[in-house]
């Protein structure tokens, strides 16, 4: 009987233990990023108190944590303690959090201030305004998001992306080419499948959110360490793998594809590995998706290998590599296909990759040096053959378009950070990028028939093999002037070997915390960025010789001014208002009276290929007001309302003020979600999410139908550039699913169905001249589309 009782108790204990999870992480000083040994971590809102302290390296592990969303409090003598809510604990995977504490202003011997961490604040401590952090849980939670960080950003105030076919990010009316993508501190090319040279977006993201840690999204007046961008910054980082146990994930979804991921400990110094691979599900099924009947094929592999702490510092190796291709056959294409034509056979191939080695070493107890060396590439190839007099006895095929572009980068970045005192921090560094550009682009569009063969000539717009370097030194400091007033100020420099131009960019941000519930902020920044590379290297026929007449163009310049107000309305509720003005100058325009400006580029797969001999005499401005009302996830639900009212204008060389194509005027997002714990043990979760988006339509240039019919290709009314506006954009997405936590083993399941555009609203994609019908046809965006997914973690 005793043996039976003993076995029964052991089984009950095993089952009880299996119905709990683990929270683990690292606690550091926010200013110096040094680990804090002996910090206290307490699990809140549970019947029986659970608490641990960090080890000598700042790590901690909380075991036997109840499943569900949990909250912890972290405290350390002389530092402000914080609470971290909304930590998702499952039976299939340990929950990992990284925590940064700030030293109390007067270095008190006891902790006297407790605040709740907020994703309204950036991870980068030198950021004052127009920034927020996000995590993988948000990327995968929101309906309609396709597990894409770009589409996640479209939910934030100031961002407009009313395009179902691409994830281009329009920030405060700026062109998407003004965006800077960074991974582990180094700039990278567009991390998207089917991306093209000079763009920053694409139809499918190559970034696997399951590898990302909490990261920053900045929309204006960036800190001094960011440069070569005038629109916004995505500052992403990879998380470490589990340093104690091996964990695995299997996943499948329409857009994310079929995925496998593994992570676990590496070596004896708390090292780890994390690797994941994805392959497109639609390719395996042989079906089209995303606005075309053609089958897209894409795959990517991502990894992060951390070698742990040693006497030489901490080394880590990270990377992403992805490839994609799609073939459009005219006989199989519908007339409303978003990307193809019925009288063409075309094929697109693209590739993206980055691999880097990062090293960080502590210098004393309050400083560190972080250095990263990385190589990256982006390739795209496009070929199109056109049927002439199709379906007639005279039918023939000619090579109509061919493009083969490769951008390669070698990047060196080093950063020195020092905590001078509890009231001041200094950061300085330099970023060096060497670009290798190989580009061949030929096209017959809008070309004459000089050789008399009856077809437009195949003109070579680019044929280059060039190298250039951009060097960016910077210095910045944070000064806590009083307990309530903080100044972030710095200077960024930028030099290009292409035109030997050097600029200085002052940056400053001021934050005044009235009390725990109210904060005002102001930011200013001067920012520069080269004209997109596809424009810089364009050929012009000058007396029979092909000349690159845009090479000497200067940087485009943008001054950012931002005023913000944050308010904590009540526990878990937050409001934010920001007013901004951006003054843009030195944009590239034509040397004669024209409506063209480089500020209108970057909204699709290509750039204008006949804009040559450009000069830096264009201007523009963006202004607006943004409102965010947010209920962070607590008590089983969340809510997010973002609204932006804005204006985006530009002037070409004709001096006429016009709308940019990105001047939607307004955009509003309403998101909400609810979770229900079910079952006797309350370990499983039923969840619902919904998203509602409304936006003004994009402006476009009307087609000159008569001229197009005469020419045989689309001719626009450039005297009426961006004078007409598409109808308002409306979309409603609904997502629901079920999370199952195992009773007896370390495993969990999740199922979801994401019903995108449930009202099947016919949002306009474009109005374009159809050379087959000789009319201007309207093509609508993707209608109702059901997505689904399944995840297994063990």
PDB file of N, CA, C and O in Angstrom, residues 725-769:
ATOM      1  N   UNK A 725      -7.229  60.501 -57.078  1.00  0.00           N
ATOM      2  CA  UNK A 725      -7.071  59.649 -55.898  1.00  0.00           C
ATOM      3  C   UNK A 725      -7.964  58.426 -56.001  1.00  0.00           C
ATOM      4  O   UNK A 725      -9.136  58.522 -56.397  1.00  0.00           O
ATOM      5  N   UNK A 726      -7.418  57.280 -55.645  1.00  0.00           N
ATOM      6  CA  UNK A 726      -8.221  56.059 -55.579  1.00  0.00           C
ATOM      7  C   UNK A 726      -9.266  56.176 -54.476  1.00  0.00           C
ATOM      8  O   UNK A 726      -9.152  57.004 -53.565  1.00  0.00           O
ATOM      9  N   UNK A 727     -10.288  55.342 -54.577  1.00  0.00           N
ATOM     10  CA  UNK A 727     -11.296  55.295 -53.523  1.00  0.00           C
ATOM     11  C   UNK A 727     -10.647  54.875 -52.206  1.00  0.00           C
ATOM     12  O   UNK A 727      -9.567  54.276 -52.174  1.00  0.00           O
ATOM     13  N   UNK A 728     -11.317  55.194 -51.110  1.00  0.00           N
ATOM     14  CA  UNK A 728     -10.802  54.827 -49.791  1.00  0.00           C
ATOM     15  C   UNK A 728     -10.597  53.318 -49.693  1.00  0.00           C
ATOM     16  O   UNK A 728     -11.321  52.529 -50.308  1.00  0.00           O
ATOM     17  N   UNK A 729      -9.600  52.962 -48.914  1.00  0.00           N
ATOM     18  CA  UNK A 729      -9.252  51.558 -48.688  1.00  0.00           C
ATOM     19  C   UNK A 729      -9.961  51.077 -47.424  1.00  0.00           C
ATOM     20  O   UNK A 729      -9.993  51.770 -46.406  1.00  0.00           O
ATOM     21  N   UNK A 730     -10.520  49.878 -47.499  1.00  0.00           N
ATOM     22  CA  UNK A 730     -11.196  49.295 -46.333  1.00  0.00           C
ATOM     23  C   UNK A 730     -10.913  47.804 -46.305  1.00  0.00           C
ATOM     24  O   UNK A 730     -11.006  47.104 -47.321  1.00  0.00           O
ATOM     25  N   UNK A 731     -10.565  47.318 -45.110  1.00  0.00           N
ATOM     26  CA  UNK A 731     -10.318  45.883 -44.973  1.00  0.00           C
ATOM     27  C   UNK A 731     -10.592  45.452 -43.541  1.00  0.00           C
ATOM     28  O   UNK A 731     -10.227  46.136 -42.581  1.00  0.00           O
ATOM     29  N   UNK A 732     -11.231  44.296 -43.422  1.00  0.00           N
ATOM     30  CA  UNK A 732     -11.552  43.721 -42.109  1.00  0.00           C
ATOM     31  C   UNK A 732     -11.036  42.284 -42.087  1.00  0.00           C
ATOM     32  O   UNK A 732     -11.362  41.474 -42.957  1.00  0.00           O
ATOM     33  N   UNK A 733     -10.203  41.980 -41.103  1.00  0.00           N
ATOM     34  CA  UNK A 733      -9.647  40.641 -40.935  1.00  0.00           C
ATOM     35  C   UNK A 733     -10.110  40.058 -39.606  1.00  0.00           C
ATOM     36  O   UNK A 733     -10.245  40.779 -38.613  1.00  0.00           O
ATOM     37  N   UNK A 734     -10.326  38.759 -39.599  1.00  0.00           N
ATOM     38  CA  UNK A 734     -10.751  38.058 -38.386  1.00  0.00           C
ATOM     39  C   UNK A 734      -9.912  36.790 -38.238  1.00  0.00           C
ATOM     40  O   UNK A 734      -9.745  36.027 -39.195  1.00  0.00           O
ATOM     41  N   UNK A 735      -9.391  36.583 -37.037  1.00  0.00           N
ATOM     42  CA  UNK A 735      -8.546  35.428 -36.773  1.00  0.00           C
ATOM     43  C   UNK A 735      -9.011  34.738 -35.500  1.00  0.00           C
ATOM     44  O   UNK A 735      -9.347  35.404 -34.518  1.00  0.00           O
ATOM     45  N   UNK A 736      -9.040  33.418 -35.524  1.00  0.00           N
ATOM     46  CA  UNK A 736      -9.371  32.668 -34.310  1.00  0.00           C
ATOM     47  C   UNK A 736      -8.549  31.390 -34.293  1.00  0.00           C
ATOM     48  O   UNK A 736      -8.109  30.888 -35.330  1.00  0.00           O
ATOM     49  N   UNK A 737      -8.323  30.888 -33.089  1.00  0.00           N
ATOM     50  CA  UNK A 737      -7.502  29.694 -32.984  1.00  0.00           C
ATOM     51  C   UNK A 737      -7.562  29.066 -31.611  1.00  0.00           C
ATOM     52  O   UNK A 737      -8.298  29.507 -30.719  1.00  0.00           O
ATOM     53  N   UNK A 738      -6.751  28.040 -31.441  1.00  0.00           N
ATOM     54  CA  UNK A 738      -6.802  27.222 -30.239  1.00  0.00           C
ATOM     55  C   UNK A 738      -5.380  26.802 -29.879  1.00  0.00           C
ATOM     56  O   UNK A 738      -4.628  26.295 -30.719  1.00  0.00           O
ATOM     57  N   UNK A 739      -4.980  27.022 -28.608  1.00  0.00           N
ATOM     58  CA  UNK A 739      -3.684  26.606 -28.103  1.00  0.00           C
ATOM     59  C   UNK A 739      -3.887  25.462 -27.118  1.00  0.00           C
ATOM     60  O   UNK A 739      -4.693  25.578 -26.192  1.00  0.00           O
ATOM     61  N   UNK A 740      -3.154  24.385 -27.318  1.00  0.00           N
ATOM     62  CA  UNK A 740      -3.267  23.207 -26.469  1.00  0.00           C
ATOM     63  C   UNK A 740      -1.934  22.955 -25.789  1.00  0.00           C
ATOM     64  O   UNK A 740      -0.912  22.772 -26.453  1.00  0.00           O
ATOM     65  N   UNK A 741      -1.932  22.955 -24.462  1.00  0.00           N
ATOM     66  CA  UNK A 741      -0.741  22.622 -23.684  1.00  0.00           C
ATOM     67  C   UNK A 741      -0.857  21.190 -23.177  1.00  0.00           C
ATOM     68  O   UNK A 741      -1.880  20.809 -22.599  1.00  0.00           O
ATOM     69  N   UNK A 742       0.186  20.418 -23.390  1.00  0.00           N
ATOM     70  CA  UNK A 742       0.155  19.013 -23.016  1.00  0.00           C
ATOM     71  C   UNK A 742       0.013  18.850 -21.506  1.00  0.00           C
ATOM     72  O   UNK A 742       0.550  19.623 -20.721  1.00  0.00           O
ATOM     73  N   UNK A 743      -0.690  17.795 -21.093  1.00  0.00           N
ATOM     74  CA  UNK A 743      -0.863  17.499 -19.669  1.00  0.00           C
ATOM     75  C   UNK A 743       0.381  16.870 -19.060  1.00  0.00           C
ATOM     76  O   UNK A 743       0.671  17.051 -17.886  1.00  0.00           O
ATOM     77  N   UNK A 744       1.114  16.107 -19.871  1.00  0.00           N
ATOM     78  CA  UNK A 744       2.178  15.288 -19.282  1.00  0.00           C
ATOM     79  C   UNK A 744       3.551  15.475 -19.898  1.00  0.00           C
ATOM     80  O   UNK A 744       4.526  14.968 -19.353  1.00  0.00           O
ATOM     81  N   UNK A 745       3.660  16.177 -21.008  1.00  0.00           N
ATOM     82  CA  UNK A 745       4.956  16.304 -21.671  1.00  0.00           C
ATOM     83  C   UNK A 745       5.224  17.754 -22.054  1.00  0.00           C
ATOM     84  O   UNK A 745       4.320  18.590 -22.061  1.00  0.00           O
ATOM     85  N   UNK A 746       6.489  18.018 -22.352  1.00  0.00           N
ATOM     86  CA  UNK A 746       6.865  19.364 -22.788  1.00  0.00           C
ATOM     87  C   UNK A 746       6.536  19.495 -24.268  1.00  0.00           C
ATOM     88  O   UNK A 746       7.383  19.323 -25.137  1.00  0.00           O
ATOM     89  N   UNK A 747       5.299  19.840 -24.526  1.00  0.00           N
ATOM     90  CA  UNK A 747       4.858  20.041 -25.899  1.00  0.00           C
ATOM     91  C   UNK A 747       3.586  20.878 -25.903  1.00  0.00           C
ATOM     92  O   UNK A 747       2.825  20.895 -24.937  1.00  0.00           O
ATOM     93  N   UNK A 748       3.361  21.566 -27.006  1.00  0.00           N
ATOM     94  CA  UNK A 748       2.152  22.378 -27.163  1.00  0.00           C
ATOM     95  C   UNK A 748       1.782  22.442 -28.635  1.00  0.00           C
ATOM     96  O   UNK A 748       2.634  22.287 -29.520  1.00  0.00           O
ATOM     97  N   UNK A 749       0.493  22.675 -28.887  1.00  0.00           N
ATOM     98  CA  UNK A 749      -0.034  22.777 -30.240  1.00  0.00           C
ATOM     99  C   UNK A 749      -0.790  24.105 -30.370  1.00  0.00           C
ATOM    100  O   UNK A 749      -1.377  24.594 -29.407  1.00  0.00           O
ATOM    101  N   UNK A 750      -0.767  24.650 -31.569  1.00  0.00           N
ATOM    102  CA  UNK A 750      -1.583  25.839 -31.838  1.00  0.00           C
ATOM    103  C   UNK A 750      -2.143  25.744 -33.247  1.00  0.00           C
ATOM    104  O   UNK A 750      -1.416  25.468 -34.206  1.00  0.00           O
ATOM    105  N   UNK A 751      -3.450  25.989 -33.366  1.00  0.00           N
ATOM    106  CA  UNK A 751      -4.130  26.034 -34.648  1.00  0.00           C
ATOM    107  C   UNK A 751      -4.746  27.425 -34.808  1.00  0.00           C
ATOM    108  O   UNK A 751      -5.210  28.029 -33.844  1.00  0.00           O
ATOM    109  N   UNK A 752      -4.761  27.941 -36.042  1.00  0.00           N
ATOM    110  CA  UNK A 752      -5.477  29.201 -36.269  1.00  0.00           C
ATOM    111  C   UNK A 752      -6.019  29.259 -37.688  1.00  0.00           C
ATOM    112  O   UNK A 752      -5.502  28.601 -38.607  1.00  0.00           O
ATOM    113  N   UNK A 753      -7.059  30.037 -37.851  1.00  0.00           N
ATOM    114  CA  UNK A 753      -7.622  30.371 -39.157  1.00  0.00           C
ATOM    115  C   UNK A 753      -7.703  31.890 -39.226  1.00  0.00           C
ATOM    116  O   UNK A 753      -8.229  32.529 -38.317  1.00  0.00           O
ATOM    117  N   UNK A 754      -7.145  32.463 -40.272  1.00  0.00           N
ATOM    118  CA  UNK A 754      -7.087  33.912 -40.443  1.00  0.00           C
ATOM    119  C   UNK A 754      -7.882  34.274 -41.694  1.00  0.00           C
ATOM    120  O   UNK A 754      -7.441  34.021 -42.819  1.00  0.00           O
ATOM    121  N   UNK A 755      -9.049  34.856 -41.489  1.00  0.00           N
ATOM    122  CA  UNK A 755      -9.924  35.226 -42.600  1.00  0.00           C
ATOM    123  C   UNK A 755      -9.627  36.672 -42.983  1.00  0.00           C
ATOM    124  O   UNK A 755     -10.027  37.612 -42.295  1.00  0.00           O
ATOM    125  N   UNK A 756      -8.927  36.854 -44.095  1.00  0.00           N
ATOM    126  CA  UNK A 756      -8.464  38.179 -44.504  1.00  0.00           C
ATOM    127  C   UNK A 756      -9.430  38.797 -45.511  1.00  0.00           C
ATOM    128  O   UNK A 756      -9.855  38.152 -46.454  1.00  0.00           O
ATOM    129  N   UNK A 757      -9.760  40.070 -45.257  1.00  0.00           N
ATOM    130  CA  UNK A 757     -10.724  40.805 -46.084  1.00  0.00           C
ATOM    131  C   UNK A 757     -12.053  40.052 -46.134  1.00  0.00           C
ATOM    132  O   UNK A 757     -12.538  39.659 -47.196  1.00  0.00           O
ATOM    133  N   UNK A 758     -12.646  39.849 -44.953  1.00  0.00           N
ATOM    134  CA  UNK A 758     -13.841  39.009 -44.837  1.00  0.00           C
ATOM    135  C   UNK A 758     -15.028  39.582 -45.596  1.00  0.00           C
ATOM    136  O   UNK A 758     -15.940  38.839 -45.974  1.00  0.00           O
ATOM    137  N   UNK A 759     -15.051  40.887 -45.824  1.00  0.00           N
ATOM    138  CA  UNK A 759     -16.165  41.488 -46.579  1.00  0.00           C
ATOM    139  C   UNK A 759     -15.928  41.437 -48.080  1.00  0.00           C
ATOM    140  O   UNK A 759     -16.771  41.889 -48.851  1.00  0.00           O
ATOM    141  N   UNK A 760     -14.758  40.896 -48.496  1.00  0.00           N
ATOM    142  CA  UNK A 760     -14.403  40.814 -49.912  1.00  0.00           C
ATOM    143  C   UNK A 760     -14.475  42.184 -50.577  1.00  0.00           C
ATOM    144  O   UNK A 760     -14.913  42.325 -51.720  1.00  0.00           O
ATOM    145  N   UNK A 761     -14.021  43.202 -49.859  1.00  0.00           N
ATOM    146  CA  UNK A 761     -14.064  44.560 -50.386  1.00  0.00           C
ATOM    147  C   UNK A 761     -13.114  44.712 -51.575  1.00  0.00           C
ATOM    148  O   UNK A 761     -11.965  44.269 -51.522  1.00  0.00           O
ATOM    149  N   UNK A 762     -13.576  45.331 -52.641  1.00  0.00           N
ATOM    150  CA  UNK A 762     -12.785  45.472 -53.860  1.00  0.00           C
ATOM    151  C   UNK A 762     -11.950  46.753 -53.792  1.00  0.00           C
ATOM    152  O   UNK A 762     -12.266  47.771 -54.399  1.00  0.00           O
ATOM    153  N   UNK A 763     -10.864  46.681 -53.050  1.00  0.00           N
ATOM    154  CA  UNK A 763      -9.940  47.810 -52.992  1.00  0.00           C
ATOM    155  C   UNK A 763      -9.164  47.911 -54.299  1.00  0.00           C
ATOM    156  O   UNK A 763      -8.746  46.908 -54.875  1.00  0.00           O
ATOM    157  N   UNK A 764      -8.936  49.129 -54.754  1.00  0.00           N
ATOM    158  CA  UNK A 764      -8.282  49.343 -56.038  1.00  0.00           C
ATOM    159  C   UNK A 764      -6.788  49.098 -55.929  1.00  0.00           C
ATOM    160  O   UNK A 764      -6.124  49.611 -55.030  1.00  0.00           O
ATOM    161  N   UNK A 765      -6.244  48.317 -56.858  1.00  0.00           N
ATOM    162  CA  UNK A 765      -4.803  48.119 -56.951  1.00  0.00           C
ATOM    163  C   UNK A 765      -4.201  49.151 -57.905  1.00  0.00           C
ATOM    164  O   UNK A 765      -3.262  49.856 -57.569  1.00  0.00           O
ATOM    165  N   UNK A 766      -4.728  49.247 -59.099  1.00  0.00           N
ATOM    166  CA  UNK A 766      -4.242  50.235 -60.063  1.00  0.00           C
ATOM    167  C   UNK A 766      -5.253  50.414 -61.189  1.00  0.00           C
ATOM    168  O   UNK A 766      -6.126  49.571 -61.410  1.00  0.00           O
ATOM    169  N   UNK A 767      -5.127  51.532 -61.882  1.00  0.00           N
ATOM    170  CA  UNK A 767      -5.802  51.746 -63.159  1.00  0.00           C
ATOM    171  C   UNK A 767      -4.708  51.871 -64.203  1.00  0.00           C
ATOM    172  O   UNK A 767      -3.890  52.778 -64.145  1.00  0.00           O
ATOM    173  N   UNK A 768      -4.690  50.952 -65.171  1.00  0.00           N
ATOM    174  CA  UNK A 768      -3.588  50.929 -66.125  1.00  0.00           C
ATOM    175  C   UNK A 768      -4.087  50.660 -67.529  1.00  0.00           C
ATOM    176  O   UNK A 768      -5.111  50.005 -67.736  1.00  0.00           O
ATOM    177  N   UNK A 769      -3.331  51.160 -68.489  1.00  0.00           N
ATOM    178  CA  UNK A 769      -3.672  50.958 -69.893  1.00  0.00           C
ATOM    179  C   UNK A 769      -3.406  49.509 -70.281  1.00  0.00           C
ATOM    180  O   UNK A 769      -2.326  48.971 -70.036  1.00  0.00           O
TER     181      UNK A 769
END
